[in-house]
Coordinates of C-alpha atoms and ligand atoms in Angstrom, one line a residue:
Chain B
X1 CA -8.0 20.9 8.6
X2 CA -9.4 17.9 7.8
X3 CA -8.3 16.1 4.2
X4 CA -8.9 12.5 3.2
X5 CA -6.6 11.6 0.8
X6 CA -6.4 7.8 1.0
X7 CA -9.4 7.2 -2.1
X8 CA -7.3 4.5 -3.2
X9 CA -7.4 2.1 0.0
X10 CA -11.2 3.0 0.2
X11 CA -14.0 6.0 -0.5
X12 CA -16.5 7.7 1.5
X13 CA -19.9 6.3 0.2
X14 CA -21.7 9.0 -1.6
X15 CA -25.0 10.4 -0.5
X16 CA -27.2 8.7 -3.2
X17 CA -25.5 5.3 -2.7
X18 CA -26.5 5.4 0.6
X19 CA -30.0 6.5 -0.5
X20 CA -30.4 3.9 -2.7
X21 CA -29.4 1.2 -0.4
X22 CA -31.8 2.2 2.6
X23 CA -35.0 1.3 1.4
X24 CA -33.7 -2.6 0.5
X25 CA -32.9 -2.2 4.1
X26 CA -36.2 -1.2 5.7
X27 CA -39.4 -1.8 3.1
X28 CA -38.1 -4.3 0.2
X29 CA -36.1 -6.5 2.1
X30 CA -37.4 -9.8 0.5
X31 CA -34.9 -12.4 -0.6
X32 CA -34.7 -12.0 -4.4
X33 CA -35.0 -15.6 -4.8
X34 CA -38.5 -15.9 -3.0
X35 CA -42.1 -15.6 -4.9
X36 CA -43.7 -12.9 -3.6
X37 CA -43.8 -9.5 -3.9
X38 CA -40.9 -7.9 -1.8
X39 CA -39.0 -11.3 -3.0
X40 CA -39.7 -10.4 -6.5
X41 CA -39.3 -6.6 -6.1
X42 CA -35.7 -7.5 -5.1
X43 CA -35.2 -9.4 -7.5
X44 CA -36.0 -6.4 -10.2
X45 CA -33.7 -4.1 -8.5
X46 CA -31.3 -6.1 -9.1
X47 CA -31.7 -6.9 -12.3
X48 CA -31.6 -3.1 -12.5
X49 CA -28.4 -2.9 -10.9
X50 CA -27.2 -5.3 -13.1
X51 CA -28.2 -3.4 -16.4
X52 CA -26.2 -0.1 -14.6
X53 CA -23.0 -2.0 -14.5
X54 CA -23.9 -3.4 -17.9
X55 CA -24.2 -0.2 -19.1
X56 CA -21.2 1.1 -17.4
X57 CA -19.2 -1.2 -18.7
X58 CA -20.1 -1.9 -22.2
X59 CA -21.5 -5.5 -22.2
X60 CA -25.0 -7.3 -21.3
X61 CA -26.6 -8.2 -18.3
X62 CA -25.5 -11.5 -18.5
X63 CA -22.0 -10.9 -18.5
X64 CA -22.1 -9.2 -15.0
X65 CA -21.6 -11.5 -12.0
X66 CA -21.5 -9.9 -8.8
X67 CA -19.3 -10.8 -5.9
X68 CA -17.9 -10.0 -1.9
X69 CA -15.8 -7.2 -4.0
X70 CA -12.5 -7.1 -6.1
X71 CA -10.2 -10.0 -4.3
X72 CA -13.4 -12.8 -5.2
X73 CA -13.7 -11.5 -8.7
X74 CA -10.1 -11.7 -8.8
X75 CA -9.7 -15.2 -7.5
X76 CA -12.7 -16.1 -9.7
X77 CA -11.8 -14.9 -12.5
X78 CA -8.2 -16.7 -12.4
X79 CA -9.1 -19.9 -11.2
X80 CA -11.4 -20.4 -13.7
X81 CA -9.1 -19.7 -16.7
X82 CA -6.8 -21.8 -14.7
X83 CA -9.3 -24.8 -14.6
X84 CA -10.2 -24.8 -18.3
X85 CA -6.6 -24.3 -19.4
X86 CA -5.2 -27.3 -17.1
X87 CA -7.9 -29.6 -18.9
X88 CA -6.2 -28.5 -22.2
X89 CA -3.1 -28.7 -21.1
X90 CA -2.0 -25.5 -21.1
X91 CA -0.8 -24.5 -17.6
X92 CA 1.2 -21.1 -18.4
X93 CA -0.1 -18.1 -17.0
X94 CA 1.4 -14.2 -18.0
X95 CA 1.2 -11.7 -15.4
X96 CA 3.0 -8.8 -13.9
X97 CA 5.7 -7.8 -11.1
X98 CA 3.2 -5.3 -9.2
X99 CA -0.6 -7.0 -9.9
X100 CA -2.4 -6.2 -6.3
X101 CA -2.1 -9.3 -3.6
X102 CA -5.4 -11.1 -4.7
X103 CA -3.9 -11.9 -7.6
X104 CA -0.7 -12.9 -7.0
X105 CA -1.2 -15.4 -3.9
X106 CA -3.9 -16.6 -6.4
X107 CA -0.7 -17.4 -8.7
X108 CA 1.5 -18.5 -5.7
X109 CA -1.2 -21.3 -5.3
X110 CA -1.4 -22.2 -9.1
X111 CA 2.1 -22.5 -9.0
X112 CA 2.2 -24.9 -6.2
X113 CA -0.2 -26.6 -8.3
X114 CA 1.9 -26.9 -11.4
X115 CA 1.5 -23.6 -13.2
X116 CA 4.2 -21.9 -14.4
X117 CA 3.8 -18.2 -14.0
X118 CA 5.6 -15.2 -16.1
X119 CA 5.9 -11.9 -14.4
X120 CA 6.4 -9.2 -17.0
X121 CA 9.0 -6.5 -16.0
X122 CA 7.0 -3.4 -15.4
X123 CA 10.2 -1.3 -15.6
X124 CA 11.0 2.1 -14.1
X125 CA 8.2 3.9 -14.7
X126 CA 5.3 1.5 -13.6
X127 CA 4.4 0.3 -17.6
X128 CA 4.7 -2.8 -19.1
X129 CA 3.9 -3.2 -22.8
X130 CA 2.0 -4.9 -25.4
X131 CA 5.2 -6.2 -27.0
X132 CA 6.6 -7.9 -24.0
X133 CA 3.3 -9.6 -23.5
X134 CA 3.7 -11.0 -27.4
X135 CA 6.9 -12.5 -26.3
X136 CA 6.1 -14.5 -23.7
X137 CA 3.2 -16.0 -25.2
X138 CA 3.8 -19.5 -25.2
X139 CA 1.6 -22.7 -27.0
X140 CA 0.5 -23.5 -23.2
X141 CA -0.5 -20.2 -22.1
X142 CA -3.4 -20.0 -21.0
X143 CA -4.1 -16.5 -18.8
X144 CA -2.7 -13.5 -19.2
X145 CA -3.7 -11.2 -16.3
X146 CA -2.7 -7.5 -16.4
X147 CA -4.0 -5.1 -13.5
X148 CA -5.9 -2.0 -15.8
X149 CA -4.5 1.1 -13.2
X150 CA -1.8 0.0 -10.2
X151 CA -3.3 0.6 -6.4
X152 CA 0.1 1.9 -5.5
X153 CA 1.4 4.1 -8.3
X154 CA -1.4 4.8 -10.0
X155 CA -0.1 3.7 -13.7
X156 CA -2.3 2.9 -16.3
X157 CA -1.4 0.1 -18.7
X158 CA -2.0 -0.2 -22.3
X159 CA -4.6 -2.8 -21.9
X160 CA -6.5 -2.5 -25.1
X161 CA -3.7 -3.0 -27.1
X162 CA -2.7 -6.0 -24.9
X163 CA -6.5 -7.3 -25.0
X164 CA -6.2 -7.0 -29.1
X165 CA -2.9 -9.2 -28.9
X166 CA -4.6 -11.6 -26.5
X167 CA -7.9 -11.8 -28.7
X168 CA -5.4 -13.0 -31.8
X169 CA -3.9 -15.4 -29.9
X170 CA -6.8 -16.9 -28.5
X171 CA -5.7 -16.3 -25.2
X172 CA -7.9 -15.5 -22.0
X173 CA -7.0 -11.9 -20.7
X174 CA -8.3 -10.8 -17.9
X175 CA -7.6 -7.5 -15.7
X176 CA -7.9 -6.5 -12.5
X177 CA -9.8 -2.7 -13.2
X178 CA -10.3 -2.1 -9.6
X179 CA -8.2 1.4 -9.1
X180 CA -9.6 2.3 -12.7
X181 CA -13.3 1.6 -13.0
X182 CA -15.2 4.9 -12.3
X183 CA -12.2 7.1 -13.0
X184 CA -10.9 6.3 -16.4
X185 CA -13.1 5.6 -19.5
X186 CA -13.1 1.8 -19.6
X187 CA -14.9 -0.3 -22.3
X188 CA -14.9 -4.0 -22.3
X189 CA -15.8 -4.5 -25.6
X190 CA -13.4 -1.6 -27.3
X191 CA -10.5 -2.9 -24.3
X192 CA -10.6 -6.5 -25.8
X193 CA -11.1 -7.7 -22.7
X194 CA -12.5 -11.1 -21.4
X195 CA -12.5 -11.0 -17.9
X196 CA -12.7 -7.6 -15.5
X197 CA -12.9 -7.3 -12.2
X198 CA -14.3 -4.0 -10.3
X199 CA -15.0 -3.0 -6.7
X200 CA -17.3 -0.6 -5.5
X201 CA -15.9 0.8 -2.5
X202 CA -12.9 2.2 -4.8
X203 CA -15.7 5.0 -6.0
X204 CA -17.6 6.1 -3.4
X205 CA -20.0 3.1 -3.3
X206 CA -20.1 0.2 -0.1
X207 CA -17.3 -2.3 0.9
X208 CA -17.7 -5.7 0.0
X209 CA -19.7 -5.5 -3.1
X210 CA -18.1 -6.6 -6.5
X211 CA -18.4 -7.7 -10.4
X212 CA -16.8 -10.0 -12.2
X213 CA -17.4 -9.0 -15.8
X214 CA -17.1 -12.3 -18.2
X215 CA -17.3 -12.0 -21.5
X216 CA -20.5 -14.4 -23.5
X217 CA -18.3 -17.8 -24.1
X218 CA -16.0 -17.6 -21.6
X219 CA -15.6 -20.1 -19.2
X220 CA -16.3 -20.0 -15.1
X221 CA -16.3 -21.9 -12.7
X222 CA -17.8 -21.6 -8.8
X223 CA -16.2 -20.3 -6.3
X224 CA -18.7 -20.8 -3.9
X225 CA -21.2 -23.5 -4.4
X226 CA -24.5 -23.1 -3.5
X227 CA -27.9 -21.9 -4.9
X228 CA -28.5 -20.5 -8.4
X229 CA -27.8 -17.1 -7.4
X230 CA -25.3 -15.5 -10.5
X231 CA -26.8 -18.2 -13.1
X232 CA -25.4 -20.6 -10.8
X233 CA -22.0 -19.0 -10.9
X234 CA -21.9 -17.9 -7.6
X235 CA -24.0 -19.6 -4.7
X236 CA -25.3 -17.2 -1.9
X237 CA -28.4 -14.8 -1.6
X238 CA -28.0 -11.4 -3.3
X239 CA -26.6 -8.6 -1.0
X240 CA -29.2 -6.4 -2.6
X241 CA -28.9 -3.4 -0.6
X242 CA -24.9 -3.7 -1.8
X243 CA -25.9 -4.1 -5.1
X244 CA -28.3 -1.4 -5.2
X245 CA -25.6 1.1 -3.7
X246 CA -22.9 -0.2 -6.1
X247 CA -25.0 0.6 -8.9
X248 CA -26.0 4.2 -7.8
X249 CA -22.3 4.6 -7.2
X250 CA -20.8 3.1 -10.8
X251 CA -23.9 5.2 -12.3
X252 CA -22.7 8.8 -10.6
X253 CA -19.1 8.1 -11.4
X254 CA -19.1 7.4 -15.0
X255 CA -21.7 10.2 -15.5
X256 CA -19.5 12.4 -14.1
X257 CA -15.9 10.8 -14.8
X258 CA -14.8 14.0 -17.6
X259 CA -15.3 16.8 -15.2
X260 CA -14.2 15.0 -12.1
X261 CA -11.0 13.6 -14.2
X262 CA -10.5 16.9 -15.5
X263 CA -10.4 18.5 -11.6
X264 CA -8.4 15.9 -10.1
X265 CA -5.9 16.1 -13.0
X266 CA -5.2 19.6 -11.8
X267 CA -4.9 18.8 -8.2
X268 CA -2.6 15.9 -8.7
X269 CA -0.4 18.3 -11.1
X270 CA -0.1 20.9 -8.6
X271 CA 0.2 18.5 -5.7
X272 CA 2.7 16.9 -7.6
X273 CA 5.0 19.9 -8.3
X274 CA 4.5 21.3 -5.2
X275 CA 5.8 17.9 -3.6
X276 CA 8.7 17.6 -5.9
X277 CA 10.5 21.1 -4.5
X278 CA 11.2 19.2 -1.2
X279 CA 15.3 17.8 -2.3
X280 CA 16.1 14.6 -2.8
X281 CA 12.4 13.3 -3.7
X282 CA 11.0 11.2 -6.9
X283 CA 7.9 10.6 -8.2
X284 CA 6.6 6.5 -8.8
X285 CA 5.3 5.7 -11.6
X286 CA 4.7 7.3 -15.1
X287 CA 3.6 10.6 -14.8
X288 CA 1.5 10.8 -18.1
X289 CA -0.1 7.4 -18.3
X290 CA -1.6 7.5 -14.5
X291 CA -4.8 7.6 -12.9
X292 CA -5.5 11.2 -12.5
X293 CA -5.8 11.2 -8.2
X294 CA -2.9 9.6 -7.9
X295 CA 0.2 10.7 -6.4
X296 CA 3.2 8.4 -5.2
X297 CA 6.4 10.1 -4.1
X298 CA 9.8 8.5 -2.0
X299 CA 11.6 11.1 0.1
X300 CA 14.9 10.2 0.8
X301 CA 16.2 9.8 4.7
X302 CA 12.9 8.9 6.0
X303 CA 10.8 6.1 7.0
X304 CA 6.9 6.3 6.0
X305 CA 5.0 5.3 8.8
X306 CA 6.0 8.0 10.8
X307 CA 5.6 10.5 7.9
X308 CA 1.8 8.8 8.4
X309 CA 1.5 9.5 11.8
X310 CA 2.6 12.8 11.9
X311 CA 0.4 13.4 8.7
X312 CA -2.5 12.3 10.4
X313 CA -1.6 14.3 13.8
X314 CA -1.9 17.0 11.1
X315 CA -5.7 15.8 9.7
X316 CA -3.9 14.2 7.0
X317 CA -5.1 10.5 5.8
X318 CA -2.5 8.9 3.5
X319 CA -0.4 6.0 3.3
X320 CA 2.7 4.5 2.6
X321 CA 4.8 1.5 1.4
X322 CA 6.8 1.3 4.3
X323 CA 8.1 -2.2 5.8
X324 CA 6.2 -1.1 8.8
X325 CA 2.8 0.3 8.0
X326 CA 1.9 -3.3 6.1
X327 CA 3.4 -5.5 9.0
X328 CA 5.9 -7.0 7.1
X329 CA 9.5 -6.9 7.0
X330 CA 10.2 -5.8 3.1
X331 CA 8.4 -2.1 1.7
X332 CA 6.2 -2.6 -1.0
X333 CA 6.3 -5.0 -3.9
X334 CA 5.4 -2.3 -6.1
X335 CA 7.7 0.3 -5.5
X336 CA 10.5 -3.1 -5.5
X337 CA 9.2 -3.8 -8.4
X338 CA 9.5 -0.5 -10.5
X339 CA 13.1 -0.4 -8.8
X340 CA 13.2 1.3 -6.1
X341 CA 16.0 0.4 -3.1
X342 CA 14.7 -1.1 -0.3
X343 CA 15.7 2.1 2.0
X344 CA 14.1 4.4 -0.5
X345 CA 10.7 2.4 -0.6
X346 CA 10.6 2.9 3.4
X347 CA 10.1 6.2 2.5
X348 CA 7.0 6.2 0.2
X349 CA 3.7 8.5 0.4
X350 CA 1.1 7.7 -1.5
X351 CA -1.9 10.7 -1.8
X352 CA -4.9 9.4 -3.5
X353 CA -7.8 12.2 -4.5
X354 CA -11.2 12.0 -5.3
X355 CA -13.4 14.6 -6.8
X356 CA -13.8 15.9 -2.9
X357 CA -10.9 17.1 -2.0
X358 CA -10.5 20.9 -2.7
X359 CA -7.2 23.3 -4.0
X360 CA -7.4 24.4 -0.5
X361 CA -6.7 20.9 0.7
X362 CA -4.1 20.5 -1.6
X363 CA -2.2 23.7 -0.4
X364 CA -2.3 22.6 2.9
X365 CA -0.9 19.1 2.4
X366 CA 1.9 21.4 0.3
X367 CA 2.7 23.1 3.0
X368 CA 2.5 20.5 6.0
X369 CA 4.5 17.2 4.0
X370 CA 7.4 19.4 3.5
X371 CA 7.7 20.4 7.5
X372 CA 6.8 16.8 8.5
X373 CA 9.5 15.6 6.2
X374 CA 12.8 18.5 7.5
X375 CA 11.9 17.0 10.6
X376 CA 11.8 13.5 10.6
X377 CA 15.0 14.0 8.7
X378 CA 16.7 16.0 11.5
X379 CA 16.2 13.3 13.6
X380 CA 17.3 10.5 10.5
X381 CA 21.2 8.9 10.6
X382 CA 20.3 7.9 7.6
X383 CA 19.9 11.9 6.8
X384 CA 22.8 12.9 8.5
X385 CA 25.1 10.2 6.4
X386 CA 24.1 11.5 3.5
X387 CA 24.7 15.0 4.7
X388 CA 27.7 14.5 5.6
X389 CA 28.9 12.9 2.4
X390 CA 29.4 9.6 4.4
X391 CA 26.7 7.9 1.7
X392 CA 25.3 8.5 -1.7
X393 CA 22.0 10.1 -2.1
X394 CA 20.4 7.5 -4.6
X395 CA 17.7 10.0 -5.2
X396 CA 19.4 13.4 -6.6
Chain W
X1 CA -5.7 2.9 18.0
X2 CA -2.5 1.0 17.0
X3 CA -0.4 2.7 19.9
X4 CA -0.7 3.2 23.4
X5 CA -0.5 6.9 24.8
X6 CA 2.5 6.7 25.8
X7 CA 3.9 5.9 23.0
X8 CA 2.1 8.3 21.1
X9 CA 3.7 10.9 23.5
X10 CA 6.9 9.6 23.1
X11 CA 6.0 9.0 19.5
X12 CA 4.9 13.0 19.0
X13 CA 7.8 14.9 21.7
X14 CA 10.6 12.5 21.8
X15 CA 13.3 12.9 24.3
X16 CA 16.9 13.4 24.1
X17 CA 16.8 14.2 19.7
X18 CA 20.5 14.8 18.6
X19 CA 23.7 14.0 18.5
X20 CA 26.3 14.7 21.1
X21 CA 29.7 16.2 19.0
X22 CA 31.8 15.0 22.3
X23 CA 30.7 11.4 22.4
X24 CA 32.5 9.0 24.3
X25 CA 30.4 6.0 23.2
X26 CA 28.8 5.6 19.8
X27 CA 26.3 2.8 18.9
X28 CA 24.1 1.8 16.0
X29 CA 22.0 -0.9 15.1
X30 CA 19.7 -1.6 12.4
X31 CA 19.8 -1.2 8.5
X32 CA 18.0 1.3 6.1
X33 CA 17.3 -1.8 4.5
X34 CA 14.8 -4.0 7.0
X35 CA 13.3 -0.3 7.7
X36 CA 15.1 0.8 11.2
X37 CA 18.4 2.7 12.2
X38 CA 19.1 3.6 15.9
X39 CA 22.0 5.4 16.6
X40 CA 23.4 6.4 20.2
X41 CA 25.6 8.5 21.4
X42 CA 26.7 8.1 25.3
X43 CA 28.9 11.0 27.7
X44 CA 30.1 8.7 30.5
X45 CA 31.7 10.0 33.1
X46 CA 32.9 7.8 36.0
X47 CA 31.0 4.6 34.9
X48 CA 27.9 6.6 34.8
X49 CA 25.6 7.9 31.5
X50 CA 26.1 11.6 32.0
X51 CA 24.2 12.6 28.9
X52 CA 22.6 10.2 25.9
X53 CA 21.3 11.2 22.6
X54 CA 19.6 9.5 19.8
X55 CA 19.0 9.5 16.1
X56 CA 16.5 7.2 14.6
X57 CA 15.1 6.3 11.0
X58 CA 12.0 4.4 11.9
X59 CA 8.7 3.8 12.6
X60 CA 6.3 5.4 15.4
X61 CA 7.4 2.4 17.5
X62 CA 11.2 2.6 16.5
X63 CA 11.3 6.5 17.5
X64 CA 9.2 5.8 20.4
X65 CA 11.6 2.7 22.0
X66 CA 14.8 5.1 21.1
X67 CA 13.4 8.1 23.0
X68 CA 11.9 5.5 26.0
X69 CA 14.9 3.4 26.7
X70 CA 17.3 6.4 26.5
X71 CA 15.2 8.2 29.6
X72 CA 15.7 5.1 31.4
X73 CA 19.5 4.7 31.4
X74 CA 19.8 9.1 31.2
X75 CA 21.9 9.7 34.8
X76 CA 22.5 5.6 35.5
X77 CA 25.6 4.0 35.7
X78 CA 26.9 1.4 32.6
X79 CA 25.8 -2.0 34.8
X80 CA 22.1 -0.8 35.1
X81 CA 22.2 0.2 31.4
X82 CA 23.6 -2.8 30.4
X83 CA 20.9 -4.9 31.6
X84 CA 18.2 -2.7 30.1
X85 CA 16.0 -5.0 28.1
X86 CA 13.7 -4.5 25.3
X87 CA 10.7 -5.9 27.0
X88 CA 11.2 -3.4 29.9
X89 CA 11.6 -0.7 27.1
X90 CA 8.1 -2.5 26.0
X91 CA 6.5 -2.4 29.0
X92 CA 7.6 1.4 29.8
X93 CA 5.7 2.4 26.5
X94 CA 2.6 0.3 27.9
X95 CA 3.3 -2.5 25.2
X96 CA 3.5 -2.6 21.7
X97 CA 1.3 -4.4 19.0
X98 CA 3.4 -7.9 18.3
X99 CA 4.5 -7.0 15.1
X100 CA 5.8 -4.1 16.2
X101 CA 8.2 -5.6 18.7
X102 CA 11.5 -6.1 16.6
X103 CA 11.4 -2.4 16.2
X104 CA 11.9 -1.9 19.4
X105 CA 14.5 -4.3 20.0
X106 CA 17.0 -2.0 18.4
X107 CA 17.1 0.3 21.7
X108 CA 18.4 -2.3 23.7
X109 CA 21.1 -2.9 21.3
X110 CA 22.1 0.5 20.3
X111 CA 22.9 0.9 24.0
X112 CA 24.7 -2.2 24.3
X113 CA 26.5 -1.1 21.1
X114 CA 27.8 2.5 22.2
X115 CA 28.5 0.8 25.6
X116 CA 30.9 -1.2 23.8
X117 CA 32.1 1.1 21.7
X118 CA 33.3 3.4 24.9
X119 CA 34.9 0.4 26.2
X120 CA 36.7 -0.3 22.7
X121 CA 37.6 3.2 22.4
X122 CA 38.8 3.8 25.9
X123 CA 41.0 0.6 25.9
X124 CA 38.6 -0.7 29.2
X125 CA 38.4 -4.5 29.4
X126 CA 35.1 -6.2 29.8
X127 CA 33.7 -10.0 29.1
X128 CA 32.9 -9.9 25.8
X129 CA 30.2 -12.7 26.3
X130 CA 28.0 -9.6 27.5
X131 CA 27.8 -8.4 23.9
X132 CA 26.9 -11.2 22.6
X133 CA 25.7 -11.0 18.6
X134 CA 22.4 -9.8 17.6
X135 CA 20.0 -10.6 15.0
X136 CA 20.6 -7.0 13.7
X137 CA 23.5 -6.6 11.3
X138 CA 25.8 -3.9 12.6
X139 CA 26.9 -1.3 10.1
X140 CA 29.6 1.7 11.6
Ligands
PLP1 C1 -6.0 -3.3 -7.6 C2 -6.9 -3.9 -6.6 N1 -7.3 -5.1 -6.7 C3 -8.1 -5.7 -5.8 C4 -8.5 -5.1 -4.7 C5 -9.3 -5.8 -3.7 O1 -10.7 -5.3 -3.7 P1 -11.6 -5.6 -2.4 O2 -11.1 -4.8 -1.3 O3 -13.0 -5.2 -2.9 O4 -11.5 -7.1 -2.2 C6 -8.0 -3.8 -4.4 C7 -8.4 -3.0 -3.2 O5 -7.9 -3.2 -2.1 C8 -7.2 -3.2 -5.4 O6 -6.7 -1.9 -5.2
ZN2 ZN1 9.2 -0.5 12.6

């Protein structure tokens, strides 16, 4: 058996985004910048696109700028609240422990430049609060940028709350809604939020294909200069068959984001629970407040990439926060981040769903993770340590 | 693909799994820590590997090296298996991707470990220059 089960890192495209990129392919592929016809009929469907994710979202047309995908919206978004607030002299910036790598090597370079960055706690279970955000407001603060859903761990923070505290205090807040837009209900308007950012291969439309949602009288900046492409916000001719398969995508998710939620909050439960029975495993992350495909558990005695190989010997498509499946030395700054031991974040599986995968699918990955993990544990000194009372389990 | 065949193979069936209760050498190298653990377990009998098994916690590439390196010294005598290096380990598996390599340095030092620790045990002398310290932290 086949089962994909890695929606998080990326989705299959779905049939009617890749019908409604194809004819900006073959028939209307006219720059949408150019006068006539094909140029101009370009130019509508994008505008087109641009009322979908306007619509999605909860704002106007032109409060959607669309980019290469999350990471430029991302580094967009904070540079440009960065650039405004060092004119003012505010050069404080609030974020968190487990934001997603575009945005915090965009704060690694902001602090080289003179920004002092906060990174909220996001405790045990994957959550920081609106209360820890009030208290390290400061007079020079400038940003605060909190991820909406984690890639990793799926949890989902209480961002309208922290948008409402933001809009008092007159401070920017923008979030990174890449892992949540098109599978939880988000509103920019009711979310109090100034600045999203969104990614359509994260629900089942093409890679490299973006939006930077910036709330009317907020200010950007380029990223890229060049033509007056984006209201001369972002320079470079319109990847209009992108944009027009973005748009089909964002459209089919939120239409059908109750009923898919709804099934995939079953699957993960049961996926979950069936997980859990193997000894000495833990969930990450909040169980309650999580995006409803995601699943995120550390077995104890094991390393993940070869849990990933095996799996995928098996059909199975995960991934993991292992040291070695990212090429560096340390596991995952997520999984650090919530807490977890360095040897016990080795041992992470992450199983993201989508509306595709079936109860079948589910039962099999039920029944194959266990066998996988008895025997990469037989072969584990780690295991046999703790077997033989030599070391502590950490995870009871 | 990230892994050659062989290592795949050695990856998927690996040789010589286990421990062996009678050990006259025992070696380990790594920490749970940086993400790899080999330990070795060595029967000599008269200055030759009579049996070797291994346990790893690791990576494809860490489970791979351990299974590849202990074929190569199974039935030779401690001098050849002293001067097993990890690039021949490497090379045996048909390379591995560059940021794969320090995982499979730990072969070559488990062995050199559990070589050391027969000659400890069994009060045999022997230059200790040939031991010299790894990168690895040891942890018995
Ligand atoms: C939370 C989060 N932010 C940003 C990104 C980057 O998006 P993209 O791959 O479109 O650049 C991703 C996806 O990898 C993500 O999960
Ligand atoms: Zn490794």
């Amino acid at each position: 058996m086949k089962v994909y089960a890695d929606n998080a890192a990326t989705t299959k495209m779905s049939r009617s985004a890749i019908d409604a990129m194809l004819p900006y392919m073959e028939e209307v592929f006219g720059n949408p910048s150019s006068l006539y016809t094909i140029g101009q009929e370009a130019a509508e469907a994008v505008y087109k696109a641009r009322e979908k994710f306007a619509k999605a979202l909860g704002c106007t047309v032109n409060e959607i700028y669309f980019t290469s995908g999350g990471s430029e919206a991302d580094n967009q978004a904070i540079r440009s609240a960065a650039e405004i607030g060092a004119k003012r002299n505010k050069k404080h910036i609030i974020s968190t422990t487990f934001e997603h790598h575009a945005v915090l090597h965009t704060l690694d370079k902001l602090q080289t430049e003179g920004f002092d960055i906060t990174y909220l706690d996001v405790h045990e279970n994957g959550l920081v609060t609106a209360e820890q955000v009030a208290e390290a407001i400061r007079p020079d603060t400038c940003l605060v940028t909190i991820m909406y859903a984690n890639n990793e761990i799926g949890t989902v923070q209480p961002i309208r709350e922290i948008g409402a505290l933001c809009r008092e205090k007159k401070i920017t807040f923008h979030t990174d809604a890449v892992q949540a837009i098109g599978h939880i209900p988000v509103n920019v308007k009711e979310d109090n939020i100034d600045m999203l950012s969104l990614s359509a291969h994260k629900f089942h439309g093409p890679k490299g294909v973006g939006v930077l949602y910036v709330r009317k009288g907020v200010y950007i900046s380029n990223l890229i200069q060049g033509g007056a492409q984006e209201r001369g916000k972002r320079g470079g001719t319109e990847n209009v068959p992108g944009i027009m398969g973005a748009a089909a995508a964002i459209e089919e998710a939120v239409k059908n984001l109750g009923e898919n939620s709804e099934k995939l909050l079953k699957l993960r439960e049961r996926l979950i629970d069936g997980l859990l029975e193997i000894p000495h495993s833990v969930l990450n992350g909040d169980r309650n407040s999580r995006l409803p495909g995601n699943v995120n558990i550390c077995f104890e005695g094991i390393e993940g990439e070869s849990l990933l190989l095996l799996l995928d010997a098996k059909g199975i498509s995960a991934s993991s926060g292992s040291a070695c499946t990212s090429g560096s030395l340390d596991p995952s700054h997520v999984l650090l981040a919530i807490g977890r031991p360095h040897e016990i974040a080795h041992g992470s599986l992450r199983l993201s769903l989508s509306e595709e995968n079936t109860e079948e699918e589910i039962e099999y990955i039920v029944s194959e993770v266990p066998k996988v993990v008895y025997y990469l544990r037989n072969m584990s000194p780690v295991w046999r340590d703790l077997q033989e009372g030599k070391k502590d389990y950490v995870i009871q | 693909m990230l892994y050659s065949e062989i290592v795949m193979d050695h990856f998927m069936n690996p040789r010589n799994v286990g421990t062996l209760d009678d050990a006259d050498g025992i070696g380990e190298v790594g920490n749970a820590k940086c993400g790899d653990i080999m330990r070795i377990y060595l029967k000599i009998d008269n200055d030759t590997i009579t049996d070797v098994k291994f346990e790893t916690f690791g990576c494809g590439s860490a489970i791979a090296s351990s299974s590849m390196a202990t074929e190569m010294i199974k039935g030779k005598p401690l001098a050849d298996a002293l001067t097993l290096t990890n690039k021949a380990v490497a090379e045996a598996l048909d390379g591995l991707p560059a940021h794969k390599l320090h995982c499979s340095v730990l072969a070559e030092e488990a062995i050199k470990d559990a070589i050391k620790n027969y000659y400890d045990t069994h009060n045999i002398e022997y230059d200790p220059a040939q031991f010299k310290e790894s990168g690895h932290s040891h942890e018995h």
